[in-house]
């Protein structure tokens, strides 16, 4: 058919993507029709989304189908996307890598140098930025993005230690700084090693004196015969 001939194209999409193509209140599908000049209808039949696209020419059909496929496409780890910054947070920014698919570009993944704010990198809402999809959280399905892996690493770059990693303190004269003497050294040795036990002050009493026996001759002198 000639490019100017009106046509109708049908395609199928997974059931779980029907809502994404329609959008909240029909916002997404209405915007696609406005942008392409095509008419798009979606019905669920036997657990599958049946999409029908009609347009007055081939260009409108191709544009509408391209937008629909972009929505139902699944991002792949390792792929590079031309994303759009949708919002900026103190800890990073959210970048739309596909229609309706946003990922977090953490502040530490923007540049190799340390940034205090996202604005310090010159990033603002609406900007286009290339990002690489590093990871998809298996539990939440969230996307982890990076921009710094796409730029050259500085020769003097030093990786910062991970949070919670404890740094070893330097040693003095080959010994650890927190080394402490044994308790026995402070008290002059271990009591068990000395083989004796010190009595308490209140237990130290004078030994009783033995009673001196009287002289036997004195007893004889005092006896009456």
mmCIF file of C-alpha atoms in Angstrom:
data_model
loop_
_atom_site.group_PDB
_atom_site.id
_atom_site.type_symbol
_atom_site.label_atom_id
_atom_site.label_comp_id
_atom_site.label_asym_id
_atom_site.label_seq_id
_atom_site.Cartn_x
_atom_site.Cartn_y
_atom_site.Cartn_z
ATOM 1 C CA UNK A 1 0.000 0.000 0.000
ATOM 2 C CA UNK A 2 1.019 3.559 -0.581
ATOM 3 C CA UNK A 3 2.172 5.535 2.512
ATOM 4 C CA UNK A 4 -0.868 7.813 2.289
ATOM 5 C CA UNK A 5 -3.379 4.960 2.377
ATOM 6 C CA UNK A 6 -5.313 4.673 5.682
ATOM 7 C CA UNK A 7 -4.634 1.435 7.500
ATOM 8 C CA UNK A 8 -5.303 -0.564 10.649
ATOM 9 C CA UNK A 9 -2.680 -2.594 12.528
ATOM 10 C CA UNK A 10 -3.281 -5.014 15.373
ATOM 11 C CA UNK A 11 -0.779 -6.266 17.934
ATOM 12 C CA UNK A 12 -0.758 -8.076 21.243
ATOM 13 C CA UNK A 13 0.787 -6.992 24.523
ATOM 14 C CA UNK A 14 1.075 -8.773 27.912
ATOM 15 C CA UNK A 15 -1.928 -8.299 30.171
ATOM 16 C CA UNK A 16 0.122 -6.576 32.883
ATOM 17 C CA UNK A 17 1.063 -3.755 30.466
ATOM 18 C CA UNK A 18 -2.476 -2.754 29.540
ATOM 19 C CA UNK A 19 -2.685 -0.285 32.412
ATOM 20 C CA UNK A 20 0.698 1.204 31.533
ATOM 21 C CA UNK A 21 -0.356 1.888 27.947
ATOM 22 C CA UNK A 22 -3.659 3.450 29.018
ATOM 23 C CA UNK A 23 -2.176 5.412 31.914
ATOM 24 C CA UNK A 24 -4.006 6.992 34.873
ATOM 25 C CA UNK A 25 -7.335 8.291 33.617
ATOM 26 C CA UNK A 26 -6.318 7.418 30.046
ATOM 27 C CA UNK A 27 -3.592 10.067 30.111
ATOM 28 C CA UNK A 28 -0.896 8.037 28.313
ATOM 29 C CA UNK A 29 -3.020 6.692 25.481
ATOM 30 C CA UNK A 30 -4.607 10.075 24.879
ATOM 31 C CA UNK A 31 -1.186 11.724 24.668
ATOM 32 C CA UNK A 32 0.011 9.097 22.161
ATOM 33 C CA UNK A 33 -3.016 9.676 19.960
ATOM 34 C CA UNK A 34 -2.462 13.431 20.094
ATOM 35 C CA UNK A 35 1.243 13.106 19.229
ATOM 36 C CA UNK A 36 0.824 10.619 16.362
ATOM 37 C CA UNK A 37 -2.623 11.338 14.939
ATOM 38 C CA UNK A 38 -3.507 7.650 15.282
ATOM 39 C CA UNK A 39 -6.502 6.094 17.005
ATOM 40 C CA UNK A 40 -5.611 3.437 19.601
ATOM 41 C CA UNK A 41 -7.967 0.976 21.271
ATOM 42 C CA UNK A 42 -7.133 -1.801 23.743
ATOM 43 C CA UNK A 43 -9.217 -4.788 24.842
ATOM 44 C CA UNK A 44 -8.349 -7.713 27.052
ATOM 45 C CA UNK A 45 -9.152 -11.032 25.389
ATOM 46 C CA UNK A 46 -8.236 -14.388 26.916
ATOM 47 C CA UNK A 47 -5.687 -12.802 29.282
ATOM 48 C CA UNK A 48 -3.925 -10.881 26.509
ATOM 49 C CA UNK A 49 -4.060 -7.218 25.546
ATOM 50 C CA UNK A 50 -5.362 -6.761 21.990
ATOM 51 C CA UNK A 51 -4.259 -3.390 20.630
ATOM 52 C CA UNK A 52 -5.713 -1.893 17.448
ATOM 53 C CA UNK A 53 -4.045 1.115 15.856
ATOM 54 C CA UNK A 54 -5.653 2.969 12.950
ATOM 55 C CA UNK A 55 -4.246 6.012 11.187
ATOM 56 C CA UNK A 56 -4.559 7.931 7.898
ATOM 57 C CA UNK A 57 -0.970 7.118 6.874
ATOM 58 C CA UNK A 58 2.012 4.842 7.554
ATOM 59 C CA UNK A 59 4.037 7.426 9.506
ATOM 60 C CA UNK A 60 1.253 7.838 12.078
ATOM 61 C CA UNK A 61 0.931 4.059 12.427
ATOM 62 C CA UNK A 62 4.712 3.569 12.874
ATOM 63 C CA UNK A 63 4.919 6.388 15.439
ATOM 64 C CA UNK A 64 2.049 5.004 17.506
ATOM 65 C CA UNK A 65 3.353 1.432 17.414
ATOM 66 C CA UNK A 66 6.826 2.659 18.395
ATOM 67 C CA UNK A 67 5.441 4.395 21.487
ATOM 68 C CA UNK A 68 3.424 1.337 22.493
ATOM 69 C CA UNK A 69 6.413 -0.981 22.126
ATOM 70 C CA UNK A 70 8.544 1.377 24.185
ATOM 71 C CA UNK A 71 6.037 1.134 27.033
ATOM 72 C CA UNK A 72 5.808 -2.650 27.000
ATOM 73 C CA UNK A 73 9.552 -3.127 26.533
ATOM 74 C CA UNK A 74 11.448 -4.537 29.503
ATOM 75 C CA UNK A 75 14.682 -2.726 30.442
ATOM 76 C CA UNK A 76 17.787 -4.923 30.361
ATOM 77 C CA UNK A 77 20.698 -4.799 32.787
ATOM 78 C CA UNK A 78 23.830 -3.478 31.107
ATOM 79 C CA UNK A 79 21.973 -1.432 28.479
ATOM 80 C CA UNK A 80 22.578 2.304 28.051
ATOM 81 C CA UNK A 81 19.550 4.599 27.815
ATOM 82 C CA UNK A 82 19.014 8.225 26.906
ATOM 83 C CA UNK A 83 16.969 9.181 29.950
ATOM 84 C CA UNK A 84 15.105 12.267 31.085
ATOM 85 C CA UNK A 85 15.486 13.655 34.610
ATOM 86 C CA UNK A 86 12.011 13.685 36.159
ATOM 87 C CA UNK A 87 12.721 14.714 39.753
ATOM 88 C CA UNK A 88 15.651 15.677 41.956
ATOM 89 C CA UNK A 89 16.120 14.501 45.535
ATOM 90 C CA UNK A 90 18.821 15.175 48.163
ATOM 91 C CA UNK A 91 20.185 11.660 47.587
ATOM 92 C CA UNK A 92 20.031 11.637 43.783
ATOM 93 C CA UNK A 93 17.539 11.974 40.949
ATOM 94 C CA UNK A 94 14.951 9.854 39.188
ATOM 95 C CA UNK A 95 15.513 9.333 35.478
ATOM 96 C CA UNK A 96 12.899 8.038 33.036
ATOM 97 C CA UNK A 97 14.665 5.520 30.798
ATOM 98 C CA UNK A 98 11.479 4.343 29.045
ATOM 99 C CA UNK A 99 7.921 5.656 29.037
ATOM 100 C CA UNK A 100 6.588 5.040 32.516
ATOM 101 C CA UNK A 101 9.850 3.459 33.731
ATOM 102 C CA UNK A 102 11.930 5.523 36.140
ATOM 103 C CA UNK A 103 15.172 4.532 37.823
ATOM 104 C CA UNK A 104 17.241 6.029 40.636
ATOM 105 C CA UNK A 105 20.487 7.712 39.724
ATOM 106 C CA UNK A 106 22.129 7.946 43.145
ATOM 107 C CA UNK A 107 24.303 10.974 43.830
ATOM 108 C CA UNK A 108 27.340 8.691 44.150
ATOM 109 C CA UNK A 109 26.722 7.344 40.622
ATOM 110 C CA UNK A 110 26.590 10.722 38.875
ATOM 111 C CA UNK A 111 30.306 11.484 38.771
ATOM 112 C CA UNK A 112 33.603 10.032 39.984
ATOM 113 C CA UNK A 113 34.189 13.036 42.204
ATOM 114 C CA UNK A 114 32.284 13.470 45.461
ATOM 115 C CA UNK A 115 29.149 15.599 45.121
ATOM 116 C CA UNK A 116 27.302 17.261 47.961
ATOM 117 C CA UNK A 117 24.198 18.007 45.871
ATOM 118 C CA UNK A 118 22.804 16.890 42.528
ATOM 119 C CA UNK A 119 22.699 20.518 41.392
ATOM 120 C CA UNK A 120 26.473 20.669 41.840
ATOM 121 C CA UNK A 121 26.754 18.442 38.756
ATOM 122 C CA UNK A 122 24.612 20.889 36.769
ATOM 123 C CA UNK A 123 21.662 18.513 36.553
ATOM 124 C CA UNK A 124 18.108 19.850 36.603
ATOM 125 C CA UNK A 125 14.640 18.525 35.861
ATOM 126 C CA UNK A 126 13.934 17.957 32.181
ATOM 127 C CA UNK A 127 17.591 17.374 31.277
ATOM 128 C CA UNK A 128 18.558 14.456 29.045
ATOM 129 C CA UNK A 129 21.297 12.258 30.483
ATOM 130 C CA UNK A 130 22.811 8.971 29.403
ATOM 131 C CA UNK A 131 22.643 6.268 32.057
ATOM 132 C CA UNK A 132 23.462 2.600 32.301
ATOM 133 C CA UNK A 133 21.131 0.153 34.004
ATOM 134 C CA UNK A 134 23.246 -1.542 36.680
ATOM 135 C CA UNK A 135 20.693 -3.613 38.523
ATOM 136 C CA UNK A 136 17.008 -4.475 38.848
ATOM 137 C CA UNK A 137 15.965 -5.190 42.427
ATOM 138 C CA UNK A 138 14.440 -8.693 42.378
ATOM 139 C CA UNK A 139 11.997 -7.850 45.176
ATOM 140 C CA UNK A 140 10.836 -4.332 44.325
ATOM 141 C CA UNK A 141 11.628 -4.201 40.589
ATOM 142 C CA UNK A 142 13.344 -0.820 41.050
ATOM 143 C CA UNK A 143 16.070 0.219 38.623
ATOM 144 C CA UNK A 144 19.566 1.232 39.757
ATOM 145 C CA UNK A 145 21.248 3.569 37.276
ATOM 146 C CA UNK A 146 24.729 4.990 36.815
ATOM 147 C CA UNK A 147 26.176 7.813 34.754
ATOM 148 C CA UNK A 148 29.739 7.780 36.054
ATOM 149 C CA UNK A 149 30.485 4.359 34.509
ATOM 150 C CA UNK A 150 30.002 5.994 31.114
ATOM 151 C CA UNK A 151 32.696 8.606 31.707
ATOM 152 C CA UNK A 152 36.438 8.129 32.117
ATOM 153 C CA UNK A 153 37.678 7.401 35.632
ATOM 154 C CA UNK A 154 40.318 9.891 36.883
ATOM 155 C CA UNK A 155 43.814 8.449 37.238
ATOM 156 C CA UNK A 156 44.053 9.602 40.870
ATOM 157 C CA UNK A 157 40.650 8.257 41.882
ATOM 158 C CA UNK A 158 40.585 6.407 45.228
ATOM 159 C CA UNK A 159 37.597 4.253 46.115
ATOM 160 C CA UNK A 160 35.949 5.278 49.372
ATOM 161 C CA UNK A 161 35.410 2.573 51.995
ATOM 162 C CA UNK A 162 31.908 1.170 52.182
ATOM 163 C CA UNK A 163 29.606 2.276 54.971
ATOM 164 C CA UNK A 164 30.073 0.315 58.159
ATOM 165 C CA UNK A 165 33.594 -0.755 57.212
ATOM 166 C CA UNK A 166 35.941 -0.233 60.168
ATOM 167 C CA UNK A 167 39.351 1.234 59.591
ATOM 168 C CA UNK A 168 42.277 -0.251 61.530
ATOM 169 C CA UNK A 169 44.061 2.192 63.792
ATOM 170 C CA UNK A 170 47.798 2.659 63.247
ATOM 171 C CA UNK A 171 50.116 0.766 65.582
ATOM 172 C CA UNK A 172 52.823 2.199 67.793
ATOM 173 C CA UNK A 173 56.227 0.512 67.792
ATOM 174 C CA UNK A 174 54.727 -2.659 66.411
ATOM 175 C CA UNK A 175 52.079 -2.901 69.106
ATOM 176 C CA UNK A 176 48.371 -2.177 69.005
ATOM 177 C CA UNK A 177 47.351 1.086 70.642
ATOM 178 C CA UNK A 178 44.534 -0.517 72.580
ATOM 179 C CA UNK A 179 46.715 -3.213 74.141
ATOM 180 C CA UNK A 180 46.358 -3.193 77.912
ATOM 181 C CA UNK A 181 48.489 -4.862 80.590
ATOM 182 C CA UNK A 182 47.197 -7.978 82.247
ATOM 183 C CA UNK A 183 45.344 -7.438 85.474
ATOM 184 C CA UNK A 184 47.892 -9.529 87.246
ATOM 185 C CA UNK A 185 50.658 -7.154 86.169
ATOM 186 C CA UNK A 186 48.925 -4.190 87.812
ATOM 187 C CA UNK A 187 48.492 -6.010 91.097
ATOM 188 C CA UNK A 188 51.943 -7.400 91.350
ATOM 189 C CA UNK A 189 51.145 -10.888 90.119
ATOM 190 C CA UNK A 190 48.327 -13.348 90.345
ATOM 191 C CA UNK A 191 47.208 -14.379 93.804
ATOM 192 C CA UNK A 192 46.984 -17.984 92.728
ATOM 193 C CA UNK A 193 50.582 -17.839 91.500
ATOM 194 C CA UNK A 194 51.730 -16.568 94.935
ATOM 195 C CA UNK A 195 50.021 -19.490 96.617
ATOM 196 C CA UNK A 196 48.449 -17.336 99.308
ATOM 197 C CA UNK A 197 45.483 -15.173 99.933
ATOM 198 C CA UNK A 198 45.687 -11.830 101.597
ATOM 199 C CA UNK A 199 43.357 -11.529 104.551
ATOM 200 C CA UNK A 200 41.196 -8.500 104.865
ATOM 201 C CA UNK A 201 42.235 -5.850 107.400
ATOM 202 C CA UNK A 202 39.376 -6.742 109.724
ATOM 203 C CA UNK A 203 40.458 -10.357 109.622
ATOM 204 C CA UNK A 204 44.005 -9.572 110.774
ATOM 205 C CA UNK A 205 43.760 -10.178 114.579
ATOM 206 C CA UNK A 206 46.555 -10.741 117.023
ATOM 207 C CA UNK A 207 47.165 -14.348 117.921
ATOM 208 C CA UNK A 208 46.158 -15.174 121.538
ATOM 209 C CA UNK A 209 49.017 -15.392 123.978
ATOM 210 C CA UNK A 210 49.621 -18.733 125.595
ATOM 211 C CA UNK A 211 49.037 -18.800 129.334
ATOM 212 C CA UNK A 212 52.360 -19.009 131.160
ATOM 213 C CA UNK A 213 52.513 -21.950 133.619
ATOM 214 C CA UNK A 214 53.180 -21.097 137.197
ATOM 215 C CA UNK A 215 56.502 -22.021 138.683
ATOM 216 C CA UNK A 216 56.284 -25.445 140.400
ATOM 217 C CA UNK A 217 58.454 -24.369 143.364
ATOM 218 C CA UNK A 218 56.143 -21.420 144.160
ATOM 219 C CA UNK A 219 53.263 -23.800 144.448
ATOM 220 C CA UNK A 220 55.164 -25.902 146.946
ATOM 221 C CA UNK A 221 56.045 -22.900 149.099
ATOM 222 C CA UNK A 222 52.399 -21.959 149.498
ATOM 223 C CA UNK A 223 51.236 -25.437 150.526
ATOM 224 C CA UNK A 224 50.620 -26.277 154.165
ATOM 225 C CA UNK A 225 52.094 -29.539 155.517
#
